[in-house]
PDB file of C-alpha atoms in Angstrom:
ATOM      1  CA  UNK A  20     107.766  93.626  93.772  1.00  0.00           C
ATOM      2  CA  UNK A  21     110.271  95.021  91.705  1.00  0.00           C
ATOM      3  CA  UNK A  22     110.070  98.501  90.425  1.00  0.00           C
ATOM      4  CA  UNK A  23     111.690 101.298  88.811  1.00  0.00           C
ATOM      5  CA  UNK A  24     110.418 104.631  89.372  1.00  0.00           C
ATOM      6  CA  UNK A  25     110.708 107.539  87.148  1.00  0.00           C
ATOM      7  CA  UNK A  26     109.319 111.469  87.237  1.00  0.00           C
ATOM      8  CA  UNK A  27     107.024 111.277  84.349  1.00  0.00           C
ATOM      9  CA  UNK A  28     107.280 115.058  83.461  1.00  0.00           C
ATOM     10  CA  UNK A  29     107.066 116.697  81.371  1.00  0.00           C
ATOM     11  CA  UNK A  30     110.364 118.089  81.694  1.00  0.00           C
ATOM     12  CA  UNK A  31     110.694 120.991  79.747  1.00  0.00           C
ATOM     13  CA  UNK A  32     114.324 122.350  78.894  1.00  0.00           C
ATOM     14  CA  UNK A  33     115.501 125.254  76.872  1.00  0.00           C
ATOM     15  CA  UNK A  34     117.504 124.532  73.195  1.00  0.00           C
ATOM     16  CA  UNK A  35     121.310 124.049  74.532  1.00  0.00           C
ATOM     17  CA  UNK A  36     120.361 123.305  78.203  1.00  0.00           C
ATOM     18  CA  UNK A  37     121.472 120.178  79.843  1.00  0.00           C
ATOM     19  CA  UNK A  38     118.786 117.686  80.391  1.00  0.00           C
ATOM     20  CA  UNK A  39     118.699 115.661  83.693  1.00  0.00           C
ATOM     21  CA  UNK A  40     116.601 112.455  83.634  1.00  0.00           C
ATOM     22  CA  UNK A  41     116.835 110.462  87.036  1.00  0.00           C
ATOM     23  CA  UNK A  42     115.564 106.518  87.623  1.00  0.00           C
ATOM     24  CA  UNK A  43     115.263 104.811  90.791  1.00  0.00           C
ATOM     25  CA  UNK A  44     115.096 101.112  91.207  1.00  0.00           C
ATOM     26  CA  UNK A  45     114.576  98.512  94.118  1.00  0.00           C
ATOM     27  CA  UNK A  46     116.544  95.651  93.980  1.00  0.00           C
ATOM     28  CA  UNK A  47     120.241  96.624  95.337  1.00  0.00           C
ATOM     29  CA  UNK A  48     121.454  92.840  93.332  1.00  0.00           C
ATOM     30  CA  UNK A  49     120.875  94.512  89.945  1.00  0.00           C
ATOM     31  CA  UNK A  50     123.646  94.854  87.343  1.00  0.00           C
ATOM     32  CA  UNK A  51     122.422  96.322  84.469  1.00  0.00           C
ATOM     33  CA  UNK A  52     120.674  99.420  83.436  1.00  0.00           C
ATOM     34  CA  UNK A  53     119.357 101.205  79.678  1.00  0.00           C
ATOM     35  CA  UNK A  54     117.651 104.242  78.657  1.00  0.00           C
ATOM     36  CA  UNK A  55     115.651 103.889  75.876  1.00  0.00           C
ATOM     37  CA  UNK A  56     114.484 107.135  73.541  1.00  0.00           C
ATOM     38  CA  UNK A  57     110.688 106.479  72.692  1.00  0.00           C
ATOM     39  CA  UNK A  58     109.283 109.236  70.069  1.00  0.00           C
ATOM     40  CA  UNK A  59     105.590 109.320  70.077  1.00  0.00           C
ATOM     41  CA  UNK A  60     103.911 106.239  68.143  1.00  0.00           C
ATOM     42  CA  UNK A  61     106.968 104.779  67.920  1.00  0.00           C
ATOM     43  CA  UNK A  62     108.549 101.927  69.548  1.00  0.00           C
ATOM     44  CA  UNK A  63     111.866 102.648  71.842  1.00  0.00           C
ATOM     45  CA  UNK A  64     115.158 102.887  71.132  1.00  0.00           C
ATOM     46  CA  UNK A  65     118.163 101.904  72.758  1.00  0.00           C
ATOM     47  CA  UNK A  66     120.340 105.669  73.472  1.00  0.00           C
ATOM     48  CA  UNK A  67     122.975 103.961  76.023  1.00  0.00           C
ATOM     49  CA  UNK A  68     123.490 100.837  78.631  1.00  0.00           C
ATOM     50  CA  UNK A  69     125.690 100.985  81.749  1.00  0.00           C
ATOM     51  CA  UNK A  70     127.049  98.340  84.071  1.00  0.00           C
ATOM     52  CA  UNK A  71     129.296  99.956  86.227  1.00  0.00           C
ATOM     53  CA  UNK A  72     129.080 102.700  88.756  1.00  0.00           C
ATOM     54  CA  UNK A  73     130.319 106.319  87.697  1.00  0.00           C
ATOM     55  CA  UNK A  74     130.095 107.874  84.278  1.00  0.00           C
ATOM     56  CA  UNK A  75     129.796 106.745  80.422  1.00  0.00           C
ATOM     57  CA  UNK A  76     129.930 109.326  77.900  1.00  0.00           C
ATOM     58  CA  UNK A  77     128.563 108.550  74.257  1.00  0.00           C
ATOM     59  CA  UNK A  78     128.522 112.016  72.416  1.00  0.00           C
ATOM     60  CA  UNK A  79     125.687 114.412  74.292  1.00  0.00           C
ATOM     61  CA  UNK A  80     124.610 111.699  76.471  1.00  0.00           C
ATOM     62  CA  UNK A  81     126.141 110.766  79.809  1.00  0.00           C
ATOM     63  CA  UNK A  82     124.831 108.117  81.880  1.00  0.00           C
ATOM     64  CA  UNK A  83     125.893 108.326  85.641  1.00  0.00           C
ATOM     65  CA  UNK A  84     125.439 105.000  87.614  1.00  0.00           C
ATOM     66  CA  UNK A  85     124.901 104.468  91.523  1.00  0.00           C
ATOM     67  CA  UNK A  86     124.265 101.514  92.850  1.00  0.00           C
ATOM     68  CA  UNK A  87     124.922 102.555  96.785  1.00  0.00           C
ATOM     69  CA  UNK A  88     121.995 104.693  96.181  1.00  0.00           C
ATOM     70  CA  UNK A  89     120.289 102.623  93.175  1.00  0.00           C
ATOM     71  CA  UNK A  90     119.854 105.208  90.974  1.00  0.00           C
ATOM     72  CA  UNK A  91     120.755 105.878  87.341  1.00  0.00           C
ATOM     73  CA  UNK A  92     120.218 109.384  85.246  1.00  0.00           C
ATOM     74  CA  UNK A  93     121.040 110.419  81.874  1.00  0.00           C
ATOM     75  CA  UNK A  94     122.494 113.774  80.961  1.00  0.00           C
ATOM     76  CA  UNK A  95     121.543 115.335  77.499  1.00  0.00           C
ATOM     77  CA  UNK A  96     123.682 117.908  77.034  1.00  0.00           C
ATOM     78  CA  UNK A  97     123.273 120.621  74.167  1.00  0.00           C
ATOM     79  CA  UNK A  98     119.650 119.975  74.219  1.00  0.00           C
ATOM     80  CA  UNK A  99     118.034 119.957  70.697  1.00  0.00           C
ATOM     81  CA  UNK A 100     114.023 120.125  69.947  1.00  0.00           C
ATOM     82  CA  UNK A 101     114.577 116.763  68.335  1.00  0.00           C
ATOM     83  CA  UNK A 102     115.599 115.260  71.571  1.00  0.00           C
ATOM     84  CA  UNK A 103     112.143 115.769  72.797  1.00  0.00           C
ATOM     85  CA  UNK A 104     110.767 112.280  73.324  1.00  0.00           C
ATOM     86  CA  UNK A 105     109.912 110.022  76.184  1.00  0.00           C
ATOM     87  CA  UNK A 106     113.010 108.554  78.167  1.00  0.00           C
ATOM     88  CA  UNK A 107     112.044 104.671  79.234  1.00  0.00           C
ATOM     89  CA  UNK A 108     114.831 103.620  82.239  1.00  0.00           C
ATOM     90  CA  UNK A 109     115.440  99.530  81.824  1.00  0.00           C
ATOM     91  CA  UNK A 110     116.530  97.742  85.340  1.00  0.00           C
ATOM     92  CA  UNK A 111     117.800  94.049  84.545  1.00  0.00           C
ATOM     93  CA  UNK A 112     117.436  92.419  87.988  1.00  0.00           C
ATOM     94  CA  UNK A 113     119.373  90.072  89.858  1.00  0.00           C
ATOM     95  CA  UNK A 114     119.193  86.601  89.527  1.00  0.00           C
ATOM     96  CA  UNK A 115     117.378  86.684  85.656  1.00  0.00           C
ATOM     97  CA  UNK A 116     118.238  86.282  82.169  1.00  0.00           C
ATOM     98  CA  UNK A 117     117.846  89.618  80.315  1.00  0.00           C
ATOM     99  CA  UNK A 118     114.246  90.477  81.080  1.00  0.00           C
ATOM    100  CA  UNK A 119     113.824  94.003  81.708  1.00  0.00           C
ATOM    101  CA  UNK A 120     111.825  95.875  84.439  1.00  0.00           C
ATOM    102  CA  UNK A 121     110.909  99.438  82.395  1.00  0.00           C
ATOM    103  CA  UNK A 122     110.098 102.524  84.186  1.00  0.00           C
ATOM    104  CA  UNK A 123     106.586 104.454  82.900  1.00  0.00           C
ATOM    105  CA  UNK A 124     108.975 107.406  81.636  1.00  0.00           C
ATOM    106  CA  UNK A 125     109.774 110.557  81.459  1.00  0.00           C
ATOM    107  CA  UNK A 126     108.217 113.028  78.913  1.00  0.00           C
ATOM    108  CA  UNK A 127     111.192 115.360  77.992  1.00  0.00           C
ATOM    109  CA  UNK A 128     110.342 118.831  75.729  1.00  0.00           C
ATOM    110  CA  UNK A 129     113.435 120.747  74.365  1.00  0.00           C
ATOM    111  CA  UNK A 130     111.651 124.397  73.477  1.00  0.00           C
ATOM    112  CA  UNK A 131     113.536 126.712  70.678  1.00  0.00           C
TER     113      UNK A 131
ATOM    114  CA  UNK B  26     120.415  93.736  58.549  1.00  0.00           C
ATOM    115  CA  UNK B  27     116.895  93.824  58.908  1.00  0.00           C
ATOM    116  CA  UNK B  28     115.699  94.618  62.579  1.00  0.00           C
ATOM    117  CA  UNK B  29     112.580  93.040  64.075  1.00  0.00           C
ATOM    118  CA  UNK B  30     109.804  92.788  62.634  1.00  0.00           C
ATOM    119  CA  UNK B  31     105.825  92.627  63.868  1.00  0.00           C
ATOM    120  CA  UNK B  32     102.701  92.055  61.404  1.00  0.00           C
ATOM    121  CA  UNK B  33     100.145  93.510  61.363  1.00  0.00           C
ATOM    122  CA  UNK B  34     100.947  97.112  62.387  1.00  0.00           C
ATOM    123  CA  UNK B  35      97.290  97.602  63.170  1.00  0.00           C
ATOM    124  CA  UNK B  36      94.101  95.525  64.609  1.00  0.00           C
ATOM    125  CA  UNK B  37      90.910  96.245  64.722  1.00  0.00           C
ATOM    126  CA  UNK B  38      88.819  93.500  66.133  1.00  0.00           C
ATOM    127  CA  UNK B  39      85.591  93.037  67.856  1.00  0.00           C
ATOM    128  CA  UNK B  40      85.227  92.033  71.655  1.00  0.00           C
ATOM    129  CA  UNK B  41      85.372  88.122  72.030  1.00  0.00           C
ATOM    130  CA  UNK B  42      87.068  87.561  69.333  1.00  0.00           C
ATOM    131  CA  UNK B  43      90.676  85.902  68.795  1.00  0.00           C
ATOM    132  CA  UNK B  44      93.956  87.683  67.179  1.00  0.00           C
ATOM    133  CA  UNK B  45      97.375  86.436  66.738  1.00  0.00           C
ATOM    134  CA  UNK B  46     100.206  88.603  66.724  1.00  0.00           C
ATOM    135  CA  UNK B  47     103.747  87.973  64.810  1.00  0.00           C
ATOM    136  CA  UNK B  48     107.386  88.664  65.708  1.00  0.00           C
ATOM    137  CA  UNK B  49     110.181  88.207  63.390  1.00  0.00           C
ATOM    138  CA  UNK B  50     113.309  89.000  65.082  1.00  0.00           C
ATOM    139  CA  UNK B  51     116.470  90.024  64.153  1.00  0.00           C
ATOM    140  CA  UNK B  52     118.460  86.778  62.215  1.00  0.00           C
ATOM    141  CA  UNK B  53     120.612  84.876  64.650  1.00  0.00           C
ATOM    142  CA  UNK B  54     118.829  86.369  67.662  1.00  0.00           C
ATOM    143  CA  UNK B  55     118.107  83.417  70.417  1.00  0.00           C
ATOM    144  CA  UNK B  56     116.535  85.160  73.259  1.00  0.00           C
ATOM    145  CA  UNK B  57     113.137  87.623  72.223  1.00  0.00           C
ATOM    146  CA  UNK B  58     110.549  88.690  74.128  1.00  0.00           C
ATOM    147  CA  UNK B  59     107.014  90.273  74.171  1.00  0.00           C
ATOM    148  CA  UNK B  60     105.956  93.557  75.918  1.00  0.00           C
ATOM    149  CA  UNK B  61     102.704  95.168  75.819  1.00  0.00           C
ATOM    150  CA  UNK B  62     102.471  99.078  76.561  1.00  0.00           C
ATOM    151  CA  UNK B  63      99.202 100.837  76.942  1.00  0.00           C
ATOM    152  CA  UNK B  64      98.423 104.447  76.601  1.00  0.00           C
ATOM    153  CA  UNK B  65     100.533 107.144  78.181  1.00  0.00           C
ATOM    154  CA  UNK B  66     102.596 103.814  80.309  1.00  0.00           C
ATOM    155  CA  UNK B  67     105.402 101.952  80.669  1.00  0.00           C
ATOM    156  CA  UNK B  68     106.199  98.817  79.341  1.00  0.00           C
ATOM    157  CA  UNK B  69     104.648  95.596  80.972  1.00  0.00           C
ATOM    158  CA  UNK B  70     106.706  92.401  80.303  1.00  0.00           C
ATOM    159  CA  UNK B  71     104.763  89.305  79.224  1.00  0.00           C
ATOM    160  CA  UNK B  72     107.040  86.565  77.997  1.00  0.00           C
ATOM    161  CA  UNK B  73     110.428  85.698  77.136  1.00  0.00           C
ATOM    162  CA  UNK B  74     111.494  82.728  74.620  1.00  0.00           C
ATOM    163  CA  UNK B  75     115.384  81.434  74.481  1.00  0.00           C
ATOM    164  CA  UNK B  76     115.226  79.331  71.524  1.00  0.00           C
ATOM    165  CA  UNK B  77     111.653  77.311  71.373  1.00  0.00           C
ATOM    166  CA  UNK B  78     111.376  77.125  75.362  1.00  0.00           C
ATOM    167  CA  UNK B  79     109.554  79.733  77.408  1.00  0.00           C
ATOM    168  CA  UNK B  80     111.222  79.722  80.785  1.00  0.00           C
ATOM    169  CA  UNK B  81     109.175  82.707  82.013  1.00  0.00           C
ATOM    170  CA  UNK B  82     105.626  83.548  81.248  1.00  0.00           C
ATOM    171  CA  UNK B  83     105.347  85.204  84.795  1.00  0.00           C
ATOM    172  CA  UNK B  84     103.892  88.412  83.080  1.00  0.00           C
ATOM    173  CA  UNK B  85     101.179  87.052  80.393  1.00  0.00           C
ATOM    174  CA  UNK B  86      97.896  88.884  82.019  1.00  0.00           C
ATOM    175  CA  UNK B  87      95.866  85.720  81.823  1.00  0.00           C
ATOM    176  CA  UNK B  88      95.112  82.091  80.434  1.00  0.00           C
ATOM    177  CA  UNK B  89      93.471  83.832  77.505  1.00  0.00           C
ATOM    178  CA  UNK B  90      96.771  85.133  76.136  1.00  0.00           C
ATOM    179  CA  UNK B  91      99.588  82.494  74.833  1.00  0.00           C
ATOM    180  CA  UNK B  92     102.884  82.475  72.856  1.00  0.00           C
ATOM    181  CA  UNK B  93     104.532  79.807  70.714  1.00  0.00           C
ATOM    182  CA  UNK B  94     107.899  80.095  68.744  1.00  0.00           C
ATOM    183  CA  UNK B  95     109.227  77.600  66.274  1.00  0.00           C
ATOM    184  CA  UNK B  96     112.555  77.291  64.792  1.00  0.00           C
ATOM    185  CA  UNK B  97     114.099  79.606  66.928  1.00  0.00           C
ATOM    186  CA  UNK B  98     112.678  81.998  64.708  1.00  0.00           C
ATOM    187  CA  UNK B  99     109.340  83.999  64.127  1.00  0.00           C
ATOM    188  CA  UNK B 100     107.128  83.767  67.327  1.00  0.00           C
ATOM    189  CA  UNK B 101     103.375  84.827  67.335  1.00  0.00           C
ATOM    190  CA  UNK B 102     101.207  86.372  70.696  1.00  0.00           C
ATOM    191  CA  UNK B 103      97.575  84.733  70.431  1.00  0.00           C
ATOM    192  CA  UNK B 104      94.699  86.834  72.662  1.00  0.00           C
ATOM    193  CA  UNK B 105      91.506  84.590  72.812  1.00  0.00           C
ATOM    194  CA  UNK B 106      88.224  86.332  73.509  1.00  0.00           C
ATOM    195  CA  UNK B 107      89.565  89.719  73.175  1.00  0.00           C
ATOM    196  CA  UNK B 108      88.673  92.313  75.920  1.00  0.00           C
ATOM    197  CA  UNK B 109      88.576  96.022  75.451  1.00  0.00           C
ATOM    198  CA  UNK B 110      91.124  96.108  78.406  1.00  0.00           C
ATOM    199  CA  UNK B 111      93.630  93.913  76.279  1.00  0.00           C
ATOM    200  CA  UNK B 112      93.842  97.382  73.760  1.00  0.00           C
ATOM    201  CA  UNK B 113      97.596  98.240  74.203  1.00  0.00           C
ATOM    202  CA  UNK B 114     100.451  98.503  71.684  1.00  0.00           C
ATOM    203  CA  UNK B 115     102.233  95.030  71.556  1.00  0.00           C
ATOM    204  CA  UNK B 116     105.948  94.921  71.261  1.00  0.00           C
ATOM    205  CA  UNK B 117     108.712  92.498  70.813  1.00  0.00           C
ATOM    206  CA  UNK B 118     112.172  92.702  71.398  1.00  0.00           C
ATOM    207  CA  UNK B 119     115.208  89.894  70.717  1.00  0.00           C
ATOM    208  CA  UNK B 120     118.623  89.877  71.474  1.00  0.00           C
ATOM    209  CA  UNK B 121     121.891  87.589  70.501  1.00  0.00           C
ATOM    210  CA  UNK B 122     121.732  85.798  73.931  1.00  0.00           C
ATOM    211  CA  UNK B 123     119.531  85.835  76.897  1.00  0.00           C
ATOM    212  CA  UNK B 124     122.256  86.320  79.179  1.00  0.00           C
ATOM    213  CA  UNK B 125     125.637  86.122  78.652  1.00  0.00           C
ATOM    214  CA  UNK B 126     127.556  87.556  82.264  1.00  0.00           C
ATOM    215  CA  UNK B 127     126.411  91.147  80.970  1.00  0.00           C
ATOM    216  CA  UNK B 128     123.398  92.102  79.393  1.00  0.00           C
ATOM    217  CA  UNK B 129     122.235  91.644  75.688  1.00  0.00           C
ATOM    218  CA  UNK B 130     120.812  94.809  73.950  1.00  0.00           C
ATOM    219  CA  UNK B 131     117.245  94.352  73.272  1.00  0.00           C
ATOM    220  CA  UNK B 132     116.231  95.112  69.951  1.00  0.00           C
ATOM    221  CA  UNK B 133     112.203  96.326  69.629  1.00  0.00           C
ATOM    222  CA  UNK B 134     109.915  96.064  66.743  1.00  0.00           C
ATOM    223  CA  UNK B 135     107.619  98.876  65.605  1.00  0.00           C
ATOM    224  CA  UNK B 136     104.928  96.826  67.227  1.00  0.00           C
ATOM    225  CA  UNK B 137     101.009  96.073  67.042  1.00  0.00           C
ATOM    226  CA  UNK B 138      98.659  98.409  67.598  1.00  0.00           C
ATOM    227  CA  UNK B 139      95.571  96.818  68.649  1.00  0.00           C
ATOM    228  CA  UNK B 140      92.275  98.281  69.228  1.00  0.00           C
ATOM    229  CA  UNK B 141      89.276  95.825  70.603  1.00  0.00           C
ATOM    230  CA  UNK B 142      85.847  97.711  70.096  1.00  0.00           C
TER     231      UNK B 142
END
């Protein structure tokens, strides 16, 4: 069984903080790995994808990958009450086309 | 462009009875796929389409539920005898290819919200 395990929250974060979102998955073989933004009653929305181990940096977001210890996080920095959503981690694993194991989420909540 | 698109945004429907569910994806997009996500979870793959071909259906729930595409194009979800357990938000998702040595972005619709009383 293939799974990807999340803290569902909520995570709650002051305005300006620095966010820290954290995914674990199961199969070492996998390459590829998203985090979605999902507002409430909405459907999600790719924020950032990352293939290879280390850091990518796209504006405030940083995604840090580690597959020795198959996990992947994603760093909001300069928190803003609009980033308060649900974070969805997306594991592609080994051996498939581009069908997508999701994690349940994490509930983030950026307070004024 | 236009992204995906699902009709109807909302269903209502009665226990036992059958609904179909449409995906338009994004132009040009080969590979699309359906999710389903109930309340307060994740979301649970159900079926992937490259083209007209359905090489994995591991994740529809049961024989009731079925998917067809045509054209490459639009794709619809059908539920037969509706259960209150099949109540869930319904989304698809297409991308340019399927797989292509590194991921393709998947794309999601708004989605169907469907209720079964």
């Amino acid at each position: 069984q293939k799974e990807v395990e999340q803290n569902s929250g909520p995570l709650s974060v002051p305005e300006g903080a620095i966010a820290s979102l954290n995914c674990t998955y199961s199969d070492r073989g996998s390459q590829s790995f998203f985090w979605y933004r999902q507002y409430s009653g909405k459907s999600p929305e790719l924020i950032m994808f990352i293939y290879s181990n280390g850091d990518k940096e796209d504006g405030r977001f940083t995604a840090q990958l580690n597959k020795a210890s198959q996990y992947v996080s994603l760093l909001i920095r300069d928190s803003q009450p609009s980033d308060s959503a649900t974070y969805l981690c997306a594991v592609a694993f080994s051996g498939g086309y581009n069908k997508l194991i999701f994690g349940a989420g994490t509930r983030l909540a950026v307070h004024p | 462009g236009a992204g995906v698109s699902q009709s109807p945004s909302n269903k209502v429907t009665e226990k036992g009875k059958d609904v179909e569910l449409r995906c338009d994806p994004i132009s040009g997009h080969t590979a699309l796929y359906w999710y389903r996500q109930s309340l307060g979870q994740g979301l649970e793959f159900l079926i992937y389409f490259q083209g007209n071909s359905a090489p994995d259906k591991s994740g529809l729930p049961s024989d009731r539920f079925s998917a067809e595409r045509t054209g490459g194009s639009v794709s619809t979800l059908t539920i037969q005898r509706t259960q209150q357990e099949d109540s869930a938000v319904y989304l698809c998702a297409s991308s340019l290819v399927a797989y292509s040595g590194e991921q393709e972005t998947q794309y999601f619709g708004p989605g169907t919200r469907l209720l079964v009383l």
